[in-house]
Tab-separated table of N, CA and C in Angstrom:
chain	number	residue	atom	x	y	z
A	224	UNK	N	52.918	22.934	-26.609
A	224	UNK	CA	51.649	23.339	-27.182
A	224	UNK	C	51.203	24.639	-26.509
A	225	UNK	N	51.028	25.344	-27.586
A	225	UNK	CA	50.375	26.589	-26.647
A	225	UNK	C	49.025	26.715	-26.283
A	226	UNK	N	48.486	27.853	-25.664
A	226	UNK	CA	47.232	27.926	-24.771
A	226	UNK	C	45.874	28.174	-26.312
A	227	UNK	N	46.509	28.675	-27.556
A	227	UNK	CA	45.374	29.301	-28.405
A	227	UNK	C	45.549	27.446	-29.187
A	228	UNK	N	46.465	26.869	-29.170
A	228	UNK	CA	46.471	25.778	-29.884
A	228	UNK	C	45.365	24.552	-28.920
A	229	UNK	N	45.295	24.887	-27.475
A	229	UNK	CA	44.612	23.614	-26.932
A	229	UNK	C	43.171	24.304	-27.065
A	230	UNK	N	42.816	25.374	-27.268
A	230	UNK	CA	41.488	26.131	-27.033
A	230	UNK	C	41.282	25.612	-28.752
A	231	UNK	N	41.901	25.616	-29.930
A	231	UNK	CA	41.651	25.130	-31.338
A	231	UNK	C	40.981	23.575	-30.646
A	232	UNK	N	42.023	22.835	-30.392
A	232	UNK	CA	41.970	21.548	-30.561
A	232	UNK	C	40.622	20.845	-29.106
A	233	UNK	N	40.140	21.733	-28.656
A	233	UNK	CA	39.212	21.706	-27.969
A	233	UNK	C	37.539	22.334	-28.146
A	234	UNK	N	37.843	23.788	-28.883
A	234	UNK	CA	36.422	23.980	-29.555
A	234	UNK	C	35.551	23.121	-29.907
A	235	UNK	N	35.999	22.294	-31.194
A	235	UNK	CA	35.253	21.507	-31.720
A	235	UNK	C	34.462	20.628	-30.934
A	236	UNK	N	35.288	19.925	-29.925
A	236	UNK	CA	34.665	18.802	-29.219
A	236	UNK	C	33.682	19.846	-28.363
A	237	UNK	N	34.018	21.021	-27.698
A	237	UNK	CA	32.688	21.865	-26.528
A	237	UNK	C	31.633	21.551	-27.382
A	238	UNK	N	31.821	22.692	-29.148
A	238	UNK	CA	30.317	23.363	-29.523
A	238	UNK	C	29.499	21.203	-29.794
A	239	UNK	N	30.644	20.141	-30.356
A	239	UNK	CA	29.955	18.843	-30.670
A	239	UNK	C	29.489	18.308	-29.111
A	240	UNK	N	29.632	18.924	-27.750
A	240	UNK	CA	29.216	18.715	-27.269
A	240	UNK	C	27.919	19.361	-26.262
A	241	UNK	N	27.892	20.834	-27.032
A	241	UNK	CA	26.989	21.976	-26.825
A	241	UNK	C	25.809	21.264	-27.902
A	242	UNK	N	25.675	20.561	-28.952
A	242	UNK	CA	24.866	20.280	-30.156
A	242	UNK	C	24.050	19.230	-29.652
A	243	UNK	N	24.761	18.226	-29.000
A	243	UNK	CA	24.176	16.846	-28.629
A	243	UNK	C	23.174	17.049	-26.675
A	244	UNK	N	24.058	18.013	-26.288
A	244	UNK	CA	23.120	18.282	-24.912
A	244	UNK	C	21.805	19.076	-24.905
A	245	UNK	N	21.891	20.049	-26.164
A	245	UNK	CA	20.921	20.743	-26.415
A	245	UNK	C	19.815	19.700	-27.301
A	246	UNK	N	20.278	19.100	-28.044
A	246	UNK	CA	19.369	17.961	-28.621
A	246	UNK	C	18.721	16.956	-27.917
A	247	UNK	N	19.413	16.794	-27.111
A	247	UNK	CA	19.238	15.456	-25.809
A	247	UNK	C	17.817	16.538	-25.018
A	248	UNK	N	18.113	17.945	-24.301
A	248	UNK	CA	17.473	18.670	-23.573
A	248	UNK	C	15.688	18.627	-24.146
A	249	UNK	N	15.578	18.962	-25.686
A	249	UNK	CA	14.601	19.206	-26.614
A	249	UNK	C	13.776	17.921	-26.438
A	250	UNK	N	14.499	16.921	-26.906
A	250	UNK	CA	13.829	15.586	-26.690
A	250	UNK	C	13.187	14.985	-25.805
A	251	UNK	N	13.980	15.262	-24.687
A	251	UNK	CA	13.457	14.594	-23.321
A	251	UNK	C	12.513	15.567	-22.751
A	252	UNK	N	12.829	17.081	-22.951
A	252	UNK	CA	11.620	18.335	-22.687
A	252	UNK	C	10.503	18.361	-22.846
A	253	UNK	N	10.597	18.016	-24.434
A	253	UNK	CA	9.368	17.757	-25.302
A	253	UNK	C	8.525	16.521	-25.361
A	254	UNK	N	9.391	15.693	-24.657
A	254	UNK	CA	8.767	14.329	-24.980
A	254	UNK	C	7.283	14.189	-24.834
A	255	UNK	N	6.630	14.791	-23.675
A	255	UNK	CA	4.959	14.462	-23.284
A	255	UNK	C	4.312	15.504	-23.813
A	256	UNK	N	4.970	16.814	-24.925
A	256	UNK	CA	4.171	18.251	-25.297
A	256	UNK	C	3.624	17.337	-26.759
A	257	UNK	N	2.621	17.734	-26.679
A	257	UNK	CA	2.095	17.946	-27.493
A	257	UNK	C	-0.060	18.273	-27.897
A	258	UNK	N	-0.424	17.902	-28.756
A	258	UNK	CA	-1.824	18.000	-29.109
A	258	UNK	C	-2.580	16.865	-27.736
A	259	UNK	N	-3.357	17.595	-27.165
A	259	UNK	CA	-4.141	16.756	-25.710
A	259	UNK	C	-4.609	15.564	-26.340
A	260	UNK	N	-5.409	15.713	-27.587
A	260	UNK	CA	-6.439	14.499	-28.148
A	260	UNK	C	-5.360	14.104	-28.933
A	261	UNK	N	-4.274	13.823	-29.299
A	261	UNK	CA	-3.183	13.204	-30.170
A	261	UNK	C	-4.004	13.107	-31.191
A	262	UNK	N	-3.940	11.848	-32.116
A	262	UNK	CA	-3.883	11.527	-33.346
A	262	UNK	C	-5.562	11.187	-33.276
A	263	UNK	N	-6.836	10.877	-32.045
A	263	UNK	CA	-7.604	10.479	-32.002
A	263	UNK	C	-8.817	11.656	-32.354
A	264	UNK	N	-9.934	11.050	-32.760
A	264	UNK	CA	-11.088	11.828	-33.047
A	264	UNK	C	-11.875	11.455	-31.549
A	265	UNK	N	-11.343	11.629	-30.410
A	265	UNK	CA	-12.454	11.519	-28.866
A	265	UNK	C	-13.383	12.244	-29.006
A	266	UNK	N	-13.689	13.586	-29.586
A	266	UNK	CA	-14.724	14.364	-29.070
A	266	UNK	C	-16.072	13.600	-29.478
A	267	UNK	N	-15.731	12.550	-30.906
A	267	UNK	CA	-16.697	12.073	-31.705
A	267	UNK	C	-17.213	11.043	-30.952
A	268	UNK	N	-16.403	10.983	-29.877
A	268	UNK	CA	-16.868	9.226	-29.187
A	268	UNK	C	-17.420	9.450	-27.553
A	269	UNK	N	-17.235	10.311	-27.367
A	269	UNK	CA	-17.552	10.806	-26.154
A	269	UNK	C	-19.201	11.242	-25.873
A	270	UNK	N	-19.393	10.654	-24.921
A	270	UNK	CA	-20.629	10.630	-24.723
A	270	UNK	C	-21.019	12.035	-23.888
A	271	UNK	N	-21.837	12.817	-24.816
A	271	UNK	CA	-22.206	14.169	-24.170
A	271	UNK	C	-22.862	14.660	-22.879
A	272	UNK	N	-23.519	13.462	-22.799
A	272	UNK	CA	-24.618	13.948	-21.534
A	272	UNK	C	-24.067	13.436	-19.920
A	273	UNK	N	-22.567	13.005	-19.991
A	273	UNK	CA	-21.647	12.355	-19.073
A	273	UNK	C	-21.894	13.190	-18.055
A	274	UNK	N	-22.525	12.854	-16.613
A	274	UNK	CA	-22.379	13.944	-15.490
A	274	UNK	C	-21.642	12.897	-14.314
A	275	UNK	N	-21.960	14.317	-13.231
A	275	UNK	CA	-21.262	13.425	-12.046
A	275	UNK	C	-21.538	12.573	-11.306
A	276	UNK	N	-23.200	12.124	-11.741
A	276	UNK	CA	-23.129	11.354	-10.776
A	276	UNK	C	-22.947	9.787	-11.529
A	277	UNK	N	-22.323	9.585	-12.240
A	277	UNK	CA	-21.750	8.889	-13.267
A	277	UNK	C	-20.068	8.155	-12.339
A	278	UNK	N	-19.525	9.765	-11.472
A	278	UNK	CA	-18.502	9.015	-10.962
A	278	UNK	C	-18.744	9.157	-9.024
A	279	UNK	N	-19.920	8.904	-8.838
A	279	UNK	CA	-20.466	8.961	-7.564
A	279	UNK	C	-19.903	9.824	-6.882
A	280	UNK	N	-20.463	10.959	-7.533
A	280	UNK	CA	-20.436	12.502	-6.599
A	280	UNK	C	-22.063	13.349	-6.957
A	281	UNK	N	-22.033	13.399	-5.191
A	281	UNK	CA	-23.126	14.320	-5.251
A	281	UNK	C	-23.053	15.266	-6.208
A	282	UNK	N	-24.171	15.672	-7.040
A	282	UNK	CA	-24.290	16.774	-7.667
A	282	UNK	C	-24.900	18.140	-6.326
A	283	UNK	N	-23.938	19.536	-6.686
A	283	UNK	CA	-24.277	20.687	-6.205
A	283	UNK	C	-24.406	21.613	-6.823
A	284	UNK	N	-25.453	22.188	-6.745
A	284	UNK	CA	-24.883	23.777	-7.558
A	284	UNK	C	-24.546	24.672	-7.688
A	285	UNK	N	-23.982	24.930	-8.991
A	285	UNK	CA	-22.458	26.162	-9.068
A	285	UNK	C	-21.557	25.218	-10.108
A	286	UNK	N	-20.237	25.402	-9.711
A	286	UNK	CA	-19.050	24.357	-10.283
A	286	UNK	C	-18.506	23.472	-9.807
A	287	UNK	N	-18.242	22.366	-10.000
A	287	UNK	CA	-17.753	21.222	-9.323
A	287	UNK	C	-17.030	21.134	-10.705
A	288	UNK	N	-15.525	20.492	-9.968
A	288	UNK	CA	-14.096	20.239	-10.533
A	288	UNK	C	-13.827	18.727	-10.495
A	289	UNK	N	-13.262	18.732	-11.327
A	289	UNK	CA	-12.748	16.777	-11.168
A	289	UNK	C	-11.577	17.300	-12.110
A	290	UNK	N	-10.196	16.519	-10.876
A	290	UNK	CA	-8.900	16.791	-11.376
A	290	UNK	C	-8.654	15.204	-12.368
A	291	UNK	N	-8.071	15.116	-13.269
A	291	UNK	CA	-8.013	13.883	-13.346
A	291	UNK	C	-6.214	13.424	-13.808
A	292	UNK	N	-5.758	12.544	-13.384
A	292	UNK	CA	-4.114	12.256	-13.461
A	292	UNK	C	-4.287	10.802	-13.555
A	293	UNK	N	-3.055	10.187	-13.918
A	293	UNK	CA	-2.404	8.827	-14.095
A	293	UNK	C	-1.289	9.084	-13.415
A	294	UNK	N	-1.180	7.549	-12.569
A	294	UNK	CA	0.280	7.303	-12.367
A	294	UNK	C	1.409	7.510	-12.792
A	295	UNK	N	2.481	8.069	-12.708
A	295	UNK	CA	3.710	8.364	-13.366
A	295	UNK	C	3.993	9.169	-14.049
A	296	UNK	N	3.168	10.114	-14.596
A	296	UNK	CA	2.652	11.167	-15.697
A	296	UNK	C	3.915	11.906	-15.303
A	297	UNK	N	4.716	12.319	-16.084
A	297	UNK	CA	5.828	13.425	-15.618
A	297	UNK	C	5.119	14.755	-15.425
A	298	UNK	N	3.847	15.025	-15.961
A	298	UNK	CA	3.491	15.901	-16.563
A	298	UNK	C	2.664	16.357	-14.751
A	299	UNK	N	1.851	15.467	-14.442
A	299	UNK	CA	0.969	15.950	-12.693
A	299	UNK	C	1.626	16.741	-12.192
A	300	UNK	N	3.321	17.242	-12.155
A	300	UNK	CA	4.072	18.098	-10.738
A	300	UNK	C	3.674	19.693	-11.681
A	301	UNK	N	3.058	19.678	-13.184
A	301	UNK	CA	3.062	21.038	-13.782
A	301	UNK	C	1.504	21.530	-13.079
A	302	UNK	N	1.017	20.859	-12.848
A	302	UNK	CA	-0.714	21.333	-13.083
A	302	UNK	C	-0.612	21.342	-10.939
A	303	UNK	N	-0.070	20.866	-10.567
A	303	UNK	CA	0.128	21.249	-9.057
A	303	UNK	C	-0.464	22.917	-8.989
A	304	UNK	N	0.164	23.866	-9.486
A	304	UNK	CA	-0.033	25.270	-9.023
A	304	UNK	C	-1.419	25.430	-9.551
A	305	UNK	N	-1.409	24.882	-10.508
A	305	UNK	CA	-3.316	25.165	-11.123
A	305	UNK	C	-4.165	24.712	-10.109
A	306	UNK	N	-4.145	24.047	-9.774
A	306	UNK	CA	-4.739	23.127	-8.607
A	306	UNK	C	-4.829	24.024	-7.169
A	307	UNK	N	-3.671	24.137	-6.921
A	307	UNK	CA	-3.904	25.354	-5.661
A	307	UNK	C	-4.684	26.507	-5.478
A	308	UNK	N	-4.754	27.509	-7.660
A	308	UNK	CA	-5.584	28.502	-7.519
A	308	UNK	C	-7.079	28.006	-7.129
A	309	UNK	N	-7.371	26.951	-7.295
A	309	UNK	CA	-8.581	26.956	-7.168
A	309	UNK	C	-9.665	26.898	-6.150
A	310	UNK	N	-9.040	26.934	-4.927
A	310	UNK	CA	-10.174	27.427	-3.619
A	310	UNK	C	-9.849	28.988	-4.033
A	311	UNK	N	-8.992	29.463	-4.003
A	311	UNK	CA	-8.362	30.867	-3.832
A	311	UNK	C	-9.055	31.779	-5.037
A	312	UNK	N	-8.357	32.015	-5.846
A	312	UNK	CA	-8.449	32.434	-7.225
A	312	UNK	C	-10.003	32.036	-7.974
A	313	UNK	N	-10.463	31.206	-7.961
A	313	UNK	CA	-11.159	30.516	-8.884
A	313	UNK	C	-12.313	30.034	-8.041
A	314	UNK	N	-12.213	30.298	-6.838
A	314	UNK	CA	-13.537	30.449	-5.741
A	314	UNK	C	-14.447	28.978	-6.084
A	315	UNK	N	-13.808	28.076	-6.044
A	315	UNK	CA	-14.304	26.723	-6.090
A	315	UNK	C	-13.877	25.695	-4.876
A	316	UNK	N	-14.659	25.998	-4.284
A	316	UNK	CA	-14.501	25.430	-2.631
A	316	UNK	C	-13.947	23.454	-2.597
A	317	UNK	N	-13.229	23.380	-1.467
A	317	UNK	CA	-12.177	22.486	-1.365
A	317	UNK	C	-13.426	21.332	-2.103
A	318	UNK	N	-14.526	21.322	-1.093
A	318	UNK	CA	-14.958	19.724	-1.519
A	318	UNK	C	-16.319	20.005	-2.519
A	319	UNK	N	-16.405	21.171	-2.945
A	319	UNK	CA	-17.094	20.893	-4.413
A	319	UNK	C	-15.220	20.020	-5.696
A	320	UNK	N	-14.552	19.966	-5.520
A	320	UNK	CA	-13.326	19.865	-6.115
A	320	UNK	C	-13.178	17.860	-5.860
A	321	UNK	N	-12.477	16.928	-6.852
A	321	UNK	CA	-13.023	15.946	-6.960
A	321	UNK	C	-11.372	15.287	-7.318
A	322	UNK	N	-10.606	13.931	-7.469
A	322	UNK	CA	-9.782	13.645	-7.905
A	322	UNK	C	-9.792	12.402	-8.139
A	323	UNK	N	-9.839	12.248	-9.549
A	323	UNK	CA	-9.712	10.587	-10.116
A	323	UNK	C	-8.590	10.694	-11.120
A	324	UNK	N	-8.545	9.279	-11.098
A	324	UNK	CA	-7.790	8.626	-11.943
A	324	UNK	C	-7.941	8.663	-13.398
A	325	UNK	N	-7.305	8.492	-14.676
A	325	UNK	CA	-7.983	8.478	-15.587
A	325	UNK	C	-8.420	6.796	-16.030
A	326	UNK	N	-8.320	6.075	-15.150
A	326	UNK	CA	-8.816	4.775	-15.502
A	326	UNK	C	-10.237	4.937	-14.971
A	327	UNK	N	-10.636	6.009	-13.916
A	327	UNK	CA	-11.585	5.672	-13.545
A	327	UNK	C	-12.696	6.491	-14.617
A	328	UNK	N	-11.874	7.062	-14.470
A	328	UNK	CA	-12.809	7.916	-15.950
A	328	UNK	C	-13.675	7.200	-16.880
A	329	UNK	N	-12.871	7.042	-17.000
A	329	UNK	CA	-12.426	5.269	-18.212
A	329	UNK	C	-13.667	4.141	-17.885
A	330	UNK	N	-13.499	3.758	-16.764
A	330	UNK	CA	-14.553	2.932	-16.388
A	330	UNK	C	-16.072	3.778	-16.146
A	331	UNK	N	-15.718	4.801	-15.656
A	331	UNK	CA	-17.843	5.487	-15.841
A	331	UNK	C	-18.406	6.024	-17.440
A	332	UNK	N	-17.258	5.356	-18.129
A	332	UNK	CA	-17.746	5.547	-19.474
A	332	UNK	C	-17.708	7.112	-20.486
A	333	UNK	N	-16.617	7.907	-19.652
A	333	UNK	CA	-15.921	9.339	-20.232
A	333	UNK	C	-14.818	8.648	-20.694
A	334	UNK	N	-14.463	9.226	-22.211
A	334	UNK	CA	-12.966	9.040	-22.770
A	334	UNK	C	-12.347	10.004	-23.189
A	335	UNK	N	-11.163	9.669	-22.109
A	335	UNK	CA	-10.243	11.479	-22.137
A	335	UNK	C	-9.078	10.560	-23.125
A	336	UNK	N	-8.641	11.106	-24.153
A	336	UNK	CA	-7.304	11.004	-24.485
A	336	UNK	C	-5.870	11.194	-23.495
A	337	UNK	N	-5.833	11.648	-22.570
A	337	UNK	CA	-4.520	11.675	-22.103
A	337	UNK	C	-4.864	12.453	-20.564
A	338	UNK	N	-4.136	13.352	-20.097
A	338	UNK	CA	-3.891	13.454	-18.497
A	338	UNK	C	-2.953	14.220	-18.467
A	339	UNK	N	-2.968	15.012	-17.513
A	339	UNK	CA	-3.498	15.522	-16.578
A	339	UNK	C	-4.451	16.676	-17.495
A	340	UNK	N	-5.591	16.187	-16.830
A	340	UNK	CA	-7.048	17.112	-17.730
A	340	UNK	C	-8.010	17.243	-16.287
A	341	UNK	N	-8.795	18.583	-16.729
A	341	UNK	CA	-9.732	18.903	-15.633
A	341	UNK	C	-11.364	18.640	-16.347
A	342	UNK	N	-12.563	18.211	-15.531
A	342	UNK	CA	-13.658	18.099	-16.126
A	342	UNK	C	-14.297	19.127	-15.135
A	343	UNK	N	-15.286	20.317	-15.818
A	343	UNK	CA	-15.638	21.450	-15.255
A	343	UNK	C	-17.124	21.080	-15.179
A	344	UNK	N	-18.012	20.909	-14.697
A	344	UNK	CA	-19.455	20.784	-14.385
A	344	UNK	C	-20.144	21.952	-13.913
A	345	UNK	N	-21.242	22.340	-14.519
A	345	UNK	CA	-22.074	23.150	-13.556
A	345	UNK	C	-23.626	22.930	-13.582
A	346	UNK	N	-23.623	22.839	-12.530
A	346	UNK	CA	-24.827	22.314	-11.763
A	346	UNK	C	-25.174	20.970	-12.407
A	347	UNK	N	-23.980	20.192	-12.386
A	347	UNK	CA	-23.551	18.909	-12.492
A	347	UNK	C	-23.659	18.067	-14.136
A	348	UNK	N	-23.743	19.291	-15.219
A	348	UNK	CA	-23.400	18.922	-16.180
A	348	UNK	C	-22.030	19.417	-16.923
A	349	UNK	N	-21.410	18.802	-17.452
A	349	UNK	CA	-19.984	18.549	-18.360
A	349	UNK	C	-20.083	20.057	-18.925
A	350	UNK	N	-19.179	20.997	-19.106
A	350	UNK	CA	-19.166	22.347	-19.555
A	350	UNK	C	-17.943	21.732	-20.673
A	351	UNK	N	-17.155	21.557	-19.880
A	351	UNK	CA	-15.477	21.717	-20.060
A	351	UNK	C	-14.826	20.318	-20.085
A	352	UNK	N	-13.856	19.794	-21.177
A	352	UNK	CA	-13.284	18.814	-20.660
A	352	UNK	C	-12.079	18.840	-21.373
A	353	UNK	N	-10.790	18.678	-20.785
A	353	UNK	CA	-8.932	19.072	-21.427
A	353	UNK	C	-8.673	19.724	-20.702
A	354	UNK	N	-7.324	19.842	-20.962
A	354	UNK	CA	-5.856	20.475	-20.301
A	354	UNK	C	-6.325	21.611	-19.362
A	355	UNK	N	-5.307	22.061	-18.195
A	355	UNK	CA	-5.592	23.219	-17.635
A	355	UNK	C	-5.204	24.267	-18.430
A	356	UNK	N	-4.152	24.150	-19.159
A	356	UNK	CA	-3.154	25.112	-20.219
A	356	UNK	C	-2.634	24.821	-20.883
A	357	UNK	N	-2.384	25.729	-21.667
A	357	UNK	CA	-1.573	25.351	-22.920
A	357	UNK	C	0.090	25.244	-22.822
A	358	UNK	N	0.929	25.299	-23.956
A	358	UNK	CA	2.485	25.023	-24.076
A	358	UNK	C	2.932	24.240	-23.008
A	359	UNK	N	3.998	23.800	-23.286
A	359	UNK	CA	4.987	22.899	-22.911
A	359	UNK	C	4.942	22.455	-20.813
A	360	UNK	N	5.137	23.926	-20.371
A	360	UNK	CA	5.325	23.800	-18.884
A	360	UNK	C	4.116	24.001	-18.511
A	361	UNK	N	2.633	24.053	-19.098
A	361	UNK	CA	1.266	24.008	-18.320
A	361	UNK	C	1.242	25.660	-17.727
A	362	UNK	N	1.933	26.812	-18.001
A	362	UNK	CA	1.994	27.841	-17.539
A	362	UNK	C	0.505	28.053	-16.470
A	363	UNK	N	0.942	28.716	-15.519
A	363	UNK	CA	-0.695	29.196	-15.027
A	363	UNK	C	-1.288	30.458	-16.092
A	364	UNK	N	-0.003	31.274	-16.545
A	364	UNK	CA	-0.678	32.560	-17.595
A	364	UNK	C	-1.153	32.136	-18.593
A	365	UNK	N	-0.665	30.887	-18.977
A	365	UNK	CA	-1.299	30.138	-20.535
A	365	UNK	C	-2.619	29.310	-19.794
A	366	UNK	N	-3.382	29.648	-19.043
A	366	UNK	CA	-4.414	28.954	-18.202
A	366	UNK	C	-5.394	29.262	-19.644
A	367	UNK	N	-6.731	27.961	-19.480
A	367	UNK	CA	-7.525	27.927	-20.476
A	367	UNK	C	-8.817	27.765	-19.248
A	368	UNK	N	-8.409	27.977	-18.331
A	368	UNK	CA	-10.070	27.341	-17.608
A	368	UNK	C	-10.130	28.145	-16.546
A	369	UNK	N	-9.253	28.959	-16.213
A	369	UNK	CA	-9.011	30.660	-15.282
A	369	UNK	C	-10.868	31.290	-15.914
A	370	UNK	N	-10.677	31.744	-16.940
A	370	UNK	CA	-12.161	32.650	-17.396
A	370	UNK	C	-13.548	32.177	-17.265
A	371	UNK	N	-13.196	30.679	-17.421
A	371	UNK	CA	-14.613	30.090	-17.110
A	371	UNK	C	-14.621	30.041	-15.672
A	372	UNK	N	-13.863	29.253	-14.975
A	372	UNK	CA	-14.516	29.192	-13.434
A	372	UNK	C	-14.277	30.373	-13.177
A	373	UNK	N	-13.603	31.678	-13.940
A	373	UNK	CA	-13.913	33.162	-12.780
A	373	UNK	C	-15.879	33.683	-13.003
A	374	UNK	N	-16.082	32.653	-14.351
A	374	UNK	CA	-17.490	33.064	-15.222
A	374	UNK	C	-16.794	34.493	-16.223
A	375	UNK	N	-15.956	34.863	-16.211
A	375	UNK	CA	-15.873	35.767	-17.379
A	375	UNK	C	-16.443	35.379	-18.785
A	376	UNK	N	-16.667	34.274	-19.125
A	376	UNK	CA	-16.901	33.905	-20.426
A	376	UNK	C	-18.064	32.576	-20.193
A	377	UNK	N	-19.594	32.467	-20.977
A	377	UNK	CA	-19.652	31.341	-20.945
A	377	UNK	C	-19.643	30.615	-22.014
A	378	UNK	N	-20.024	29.433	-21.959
A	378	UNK	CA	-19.547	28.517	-22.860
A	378	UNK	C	-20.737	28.055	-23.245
A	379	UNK	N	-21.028	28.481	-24.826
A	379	UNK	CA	-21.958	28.202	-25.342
A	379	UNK	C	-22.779	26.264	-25.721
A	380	UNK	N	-21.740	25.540	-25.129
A	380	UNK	CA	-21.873	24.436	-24.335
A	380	UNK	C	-20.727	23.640	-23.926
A	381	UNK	N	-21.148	22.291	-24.550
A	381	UNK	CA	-19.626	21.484	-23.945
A	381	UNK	C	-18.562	21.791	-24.787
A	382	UNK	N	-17.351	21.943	-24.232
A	382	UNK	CA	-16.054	22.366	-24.972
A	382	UNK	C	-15.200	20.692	-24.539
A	383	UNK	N	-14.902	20.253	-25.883
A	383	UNK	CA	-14.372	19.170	-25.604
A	383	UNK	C	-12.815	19.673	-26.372
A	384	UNK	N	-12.005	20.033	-25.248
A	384	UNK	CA	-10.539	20.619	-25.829
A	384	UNK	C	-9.715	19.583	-26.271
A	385	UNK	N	-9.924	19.420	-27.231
A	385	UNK	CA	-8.721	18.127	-27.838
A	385	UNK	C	-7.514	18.955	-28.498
A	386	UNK	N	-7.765	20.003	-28.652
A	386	UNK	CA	-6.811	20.665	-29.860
A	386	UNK	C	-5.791	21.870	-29.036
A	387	UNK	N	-6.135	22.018	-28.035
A	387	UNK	CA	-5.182	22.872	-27.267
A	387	UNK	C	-3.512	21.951	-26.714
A	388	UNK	N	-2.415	22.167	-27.390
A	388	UNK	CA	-0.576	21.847	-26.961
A	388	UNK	C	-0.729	22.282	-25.911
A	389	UNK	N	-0.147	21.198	-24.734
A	389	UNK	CA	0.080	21.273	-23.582
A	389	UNK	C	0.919	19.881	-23.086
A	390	UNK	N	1.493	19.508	-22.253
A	390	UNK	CA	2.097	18.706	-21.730
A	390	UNK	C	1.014	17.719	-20.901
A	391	UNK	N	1.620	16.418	-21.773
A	391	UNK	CA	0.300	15.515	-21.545
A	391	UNK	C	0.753	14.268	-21.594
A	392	UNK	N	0.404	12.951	-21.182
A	392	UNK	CA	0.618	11.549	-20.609
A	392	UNK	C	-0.693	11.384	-21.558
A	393	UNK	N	-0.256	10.593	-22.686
A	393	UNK	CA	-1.656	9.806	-23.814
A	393	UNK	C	-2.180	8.754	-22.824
A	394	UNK	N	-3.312	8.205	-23.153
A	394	UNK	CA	-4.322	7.435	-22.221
A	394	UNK	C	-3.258	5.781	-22.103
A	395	UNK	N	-2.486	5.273	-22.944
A	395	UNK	CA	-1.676	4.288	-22.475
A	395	UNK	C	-0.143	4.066	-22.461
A	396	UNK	N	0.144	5.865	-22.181
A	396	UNK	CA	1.213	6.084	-21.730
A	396	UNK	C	1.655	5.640	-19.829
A	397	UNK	N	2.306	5.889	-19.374
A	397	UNK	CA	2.436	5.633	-18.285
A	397	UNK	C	3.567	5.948	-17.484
């Protein structure tokens, strides 16, 4: 057998096995991307006037952060670097900055569709509530909450982001 005859009788099986790894890659990539509020209408159920001291934190004023994650979330190791800008970058000092669970959420009577989501307060009312960023890997350049805590932009009130794609753990995912 010659060398152009085993490279024939071998193509086929690489590119049928170039088709199925790249399919396999997409699937398992994609698996947690998608719409933050999934298939649910939350913004409609969510109670507007939700503050902090709802999850027993002093209210201060300025911005106070509440990170919020679930157990197992593949998705928590993306929003890590978001998390860091924020003493630095985003001038929101360590312990105005807050970290719950989304069960606990859950229990002071806020309903987030899914996780890892940030809740933005100022002067201890709800501004902001969803994803740090958008697409697939949570980019820091695809950041959605960079302009508000720099104050470049305000927010003509509560922004309940259900509709921003980002990589996300649904509320009874796990």
């Amino acid at each position: 057998m010659t060398n152009q005859q085993r490279v024939m009788l071998l193509l086929p099986l690489f590119v049928v096995w170039v088709v199925l790894a790249s399919a396999g890659l997409f699937y398992f990539g994609n698996q947690h991307y998608g719409q933050f509020g999934g298939d649910s209408d939350w913004q409609q159920s969510v109670v507007t006037e939700f503050n902090l001291t709802e999850l027993n934190v002093d209210v201060s004023p300025g911005i106070q952060v509440v990170h919020v994650q679930q157990p197992n979330c593949i998705c928590n190791s993306r929003v890590e670097e978001h998390i860091a800008l924020f003493a630095g970058d985003y001038q929101v000092p360590e312990p105005a900055q807050y970290r719950r669970q989304l069960a606990d959420i859950a229990a002071a009577g806020f309903v987030l569709p899914a996780s890892p989501a940030v809740l933005i307060f100022n002067n201890g009312h709800l501004i902001y509530a969803g994803p740090y960023a958008t697409g697939p890997l949570c980019s820091v350049a695809d950041s959605l909450i960079a302009p508000i805590l720099r104050q470049e932009i305000r927010l003509p009130g509560l922004w309940l982001n259900g509709e921003a794609k980002a990589c996300r753990c649904l509320q009874d995912e796990e």
